[in-house]
PDB file of C-alpha atoms in Angstrom:
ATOM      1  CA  UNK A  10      93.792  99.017  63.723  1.00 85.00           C
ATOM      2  CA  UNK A  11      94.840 102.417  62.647  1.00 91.00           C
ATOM      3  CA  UNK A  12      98.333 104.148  64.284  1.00 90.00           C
ATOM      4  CA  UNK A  13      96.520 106.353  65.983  1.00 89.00           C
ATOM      5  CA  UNK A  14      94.354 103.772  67.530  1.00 91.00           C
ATOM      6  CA  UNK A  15      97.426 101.566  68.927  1.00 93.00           C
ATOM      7  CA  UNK A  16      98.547 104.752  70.002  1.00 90.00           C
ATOM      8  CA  UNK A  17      95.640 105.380  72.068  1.00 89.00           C
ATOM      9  CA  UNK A  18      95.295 101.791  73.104  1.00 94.00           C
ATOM     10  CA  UNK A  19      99.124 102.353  74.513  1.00 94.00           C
ATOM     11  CA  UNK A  20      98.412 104.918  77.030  1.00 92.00           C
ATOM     12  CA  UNK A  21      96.210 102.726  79.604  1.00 95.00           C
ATOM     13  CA  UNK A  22      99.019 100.463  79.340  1.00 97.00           C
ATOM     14  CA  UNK A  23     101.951 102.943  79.984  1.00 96.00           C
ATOM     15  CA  UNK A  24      99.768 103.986  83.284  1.00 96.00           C
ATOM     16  CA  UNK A  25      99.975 100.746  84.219  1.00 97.00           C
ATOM     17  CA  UNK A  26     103.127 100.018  83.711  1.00 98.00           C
ATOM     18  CA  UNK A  27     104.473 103.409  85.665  1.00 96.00           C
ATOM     19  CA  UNK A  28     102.090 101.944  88.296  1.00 97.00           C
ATOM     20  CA  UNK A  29     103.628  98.597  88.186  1.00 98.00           C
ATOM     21  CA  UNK A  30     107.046 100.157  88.800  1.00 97.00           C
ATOM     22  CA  UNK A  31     105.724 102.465  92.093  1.00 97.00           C
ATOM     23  CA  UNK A  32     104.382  99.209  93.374  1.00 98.00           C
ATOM     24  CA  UNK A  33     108.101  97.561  93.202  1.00 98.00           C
ATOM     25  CA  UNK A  34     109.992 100.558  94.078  1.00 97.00           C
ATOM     26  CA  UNK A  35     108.068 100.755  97.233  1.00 98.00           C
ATOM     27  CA  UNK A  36     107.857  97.094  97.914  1.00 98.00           C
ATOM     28  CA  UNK A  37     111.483  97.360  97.536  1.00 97.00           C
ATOM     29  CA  UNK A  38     112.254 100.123  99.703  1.00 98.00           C
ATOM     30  CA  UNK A  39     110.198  98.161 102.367  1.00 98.00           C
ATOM     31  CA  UNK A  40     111.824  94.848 101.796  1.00 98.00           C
ATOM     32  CA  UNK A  41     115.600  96.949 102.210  1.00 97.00           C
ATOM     33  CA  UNK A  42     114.349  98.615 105.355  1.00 98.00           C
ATOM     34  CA  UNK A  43     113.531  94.880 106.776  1.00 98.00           C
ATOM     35  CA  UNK A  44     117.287  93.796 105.773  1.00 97.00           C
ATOM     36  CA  UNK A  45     115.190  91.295 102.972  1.00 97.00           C
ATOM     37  CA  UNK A  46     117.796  91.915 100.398  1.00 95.00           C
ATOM     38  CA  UNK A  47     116.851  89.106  97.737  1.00 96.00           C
ATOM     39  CA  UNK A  48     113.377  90.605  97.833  1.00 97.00           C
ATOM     40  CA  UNK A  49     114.967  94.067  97.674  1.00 97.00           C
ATOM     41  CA  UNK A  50     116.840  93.366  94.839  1.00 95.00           C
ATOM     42  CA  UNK A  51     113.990  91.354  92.495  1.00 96.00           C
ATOM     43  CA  UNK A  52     111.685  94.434  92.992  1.00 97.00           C
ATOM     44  CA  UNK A  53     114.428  96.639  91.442  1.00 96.00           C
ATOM     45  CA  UNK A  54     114.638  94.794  88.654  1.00 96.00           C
ATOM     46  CA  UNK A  55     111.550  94.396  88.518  1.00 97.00           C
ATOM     47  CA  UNK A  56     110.897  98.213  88.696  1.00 97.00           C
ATOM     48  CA  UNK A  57     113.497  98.898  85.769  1.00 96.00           C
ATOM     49  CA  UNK A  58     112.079  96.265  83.444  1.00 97.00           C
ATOM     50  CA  UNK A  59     108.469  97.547  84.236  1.00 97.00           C
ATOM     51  CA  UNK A  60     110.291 101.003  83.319  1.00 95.00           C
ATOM     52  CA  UNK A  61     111.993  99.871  80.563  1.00 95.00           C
ATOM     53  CA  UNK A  62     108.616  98.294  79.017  1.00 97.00           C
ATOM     54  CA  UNK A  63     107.126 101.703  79.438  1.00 96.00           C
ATOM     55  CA  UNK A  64     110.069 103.958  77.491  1.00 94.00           C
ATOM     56  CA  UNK A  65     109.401 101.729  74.910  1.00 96.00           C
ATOM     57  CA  UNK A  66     105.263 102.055  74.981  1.00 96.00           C
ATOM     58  CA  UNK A  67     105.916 105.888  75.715  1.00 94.00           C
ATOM     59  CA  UNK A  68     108.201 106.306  72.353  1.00 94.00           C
ATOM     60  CA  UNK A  69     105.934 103.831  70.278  1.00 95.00           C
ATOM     61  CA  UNK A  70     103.127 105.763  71.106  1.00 94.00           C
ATOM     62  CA  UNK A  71     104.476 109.086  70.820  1.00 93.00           C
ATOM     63  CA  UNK A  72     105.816 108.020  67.256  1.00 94.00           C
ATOM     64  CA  UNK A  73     102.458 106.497  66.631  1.00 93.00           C
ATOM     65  CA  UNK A  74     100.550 109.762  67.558  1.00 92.00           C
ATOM     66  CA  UNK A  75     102.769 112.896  67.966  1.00 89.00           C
ATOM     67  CA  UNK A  76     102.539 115.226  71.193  1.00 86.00           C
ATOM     68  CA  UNK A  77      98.916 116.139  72.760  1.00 83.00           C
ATOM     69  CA  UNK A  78      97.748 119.824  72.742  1.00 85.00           C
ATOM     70  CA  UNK A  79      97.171 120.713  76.251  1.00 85.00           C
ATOM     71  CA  UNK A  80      93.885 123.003  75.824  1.00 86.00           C
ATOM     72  CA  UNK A  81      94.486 126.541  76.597  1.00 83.00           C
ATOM     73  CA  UNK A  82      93.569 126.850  80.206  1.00 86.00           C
ATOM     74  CA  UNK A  83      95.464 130.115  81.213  1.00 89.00           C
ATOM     75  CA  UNK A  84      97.654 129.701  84.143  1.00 92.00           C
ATOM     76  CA  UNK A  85      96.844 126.029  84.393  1.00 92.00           C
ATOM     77  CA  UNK A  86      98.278 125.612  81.002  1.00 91.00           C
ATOM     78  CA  UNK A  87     101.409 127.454  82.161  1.00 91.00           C
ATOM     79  CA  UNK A  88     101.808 125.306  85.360  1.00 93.00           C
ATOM     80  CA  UNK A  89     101.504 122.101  83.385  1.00 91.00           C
ATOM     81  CA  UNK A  90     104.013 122.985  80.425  1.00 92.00           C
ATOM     82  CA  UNK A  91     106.724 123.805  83.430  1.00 94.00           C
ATOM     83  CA  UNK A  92     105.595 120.688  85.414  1.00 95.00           C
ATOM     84  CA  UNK A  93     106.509 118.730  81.815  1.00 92.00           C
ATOM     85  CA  UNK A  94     109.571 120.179  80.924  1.00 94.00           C
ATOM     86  CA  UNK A  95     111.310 120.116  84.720  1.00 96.00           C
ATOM     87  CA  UNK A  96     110.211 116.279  84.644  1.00 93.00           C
ATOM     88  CA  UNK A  97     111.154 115.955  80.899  1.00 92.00           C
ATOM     89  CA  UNK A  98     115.027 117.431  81.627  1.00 96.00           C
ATOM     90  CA  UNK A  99     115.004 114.920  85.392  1.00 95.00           C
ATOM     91  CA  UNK A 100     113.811 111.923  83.305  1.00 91.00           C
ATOM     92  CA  UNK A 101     116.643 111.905  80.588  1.00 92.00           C
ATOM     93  CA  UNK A 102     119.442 113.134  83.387  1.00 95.00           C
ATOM     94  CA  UNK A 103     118.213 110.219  85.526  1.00 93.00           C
ATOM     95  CA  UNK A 104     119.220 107.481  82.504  1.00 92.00           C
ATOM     96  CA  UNK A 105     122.824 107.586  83.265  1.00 94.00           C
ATOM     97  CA  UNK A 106     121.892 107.762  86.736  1.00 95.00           C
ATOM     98  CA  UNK A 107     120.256 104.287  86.478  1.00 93.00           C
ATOM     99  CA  UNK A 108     122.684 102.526  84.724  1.00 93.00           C
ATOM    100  CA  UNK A 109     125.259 103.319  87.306  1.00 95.00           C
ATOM    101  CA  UNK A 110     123.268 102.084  89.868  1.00 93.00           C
ATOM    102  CA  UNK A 111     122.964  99.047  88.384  1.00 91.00           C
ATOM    103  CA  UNK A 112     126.249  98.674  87.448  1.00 93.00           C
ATOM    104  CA  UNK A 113     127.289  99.477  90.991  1.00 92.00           C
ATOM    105  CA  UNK A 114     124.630  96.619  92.466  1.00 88.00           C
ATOM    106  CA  UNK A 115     125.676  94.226  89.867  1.00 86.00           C
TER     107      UNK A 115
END
């Protein structure tokens, strides 16, 4: 297989992965609602490992491929490029966020 084609390959995988980690952040949030706190605190983990797995993919496959043109919609184009870089900036602030969280849980 070329680079490029692990690359691609990569990118079903990252969606599910990012779906994998919705799945326990919300079976988490349940399970803390209903006072299950073993349950609570498995899907957590399990979210940030299923997160984890996915930075990695992401990187690998960004380093495999480079960055995707988005074609030149207009206004659409515009929208999207500020969608990315407002959830570029939250997604590296939210690192140290993490790692607090589950220092303060530990």
């Amino acid at each position: 297989m070329t680079p490029e084609q692990i690359g691609n390959a990569l990118a079903p995988i990252n969606a599910l992965l990012n779906t994998t980690s919705t799945v326990f952040l919300l079976v988490g949030y349940v399970a803390v609602r209903r006072k299950k706190i073993q349950v609570h605190r498995a899907s957590m983990i399990g979210a940030f490992v299923a997160s984890g797995v996915f930075l990695a993919g992401y990187l690998t496959r960004f380093a495999l491929t480079g960055s995707h043109r988005f074609p030149d919609l207009g206004w659409i184009k515009a929208a999207y490029l500020t969608i990315l870089i407002s959830h570029m900036i939250l997604a590296v602030v939210t690192v140290p966020l993490v790692f607090r969280t589950l220092f303060l849980a530990y």
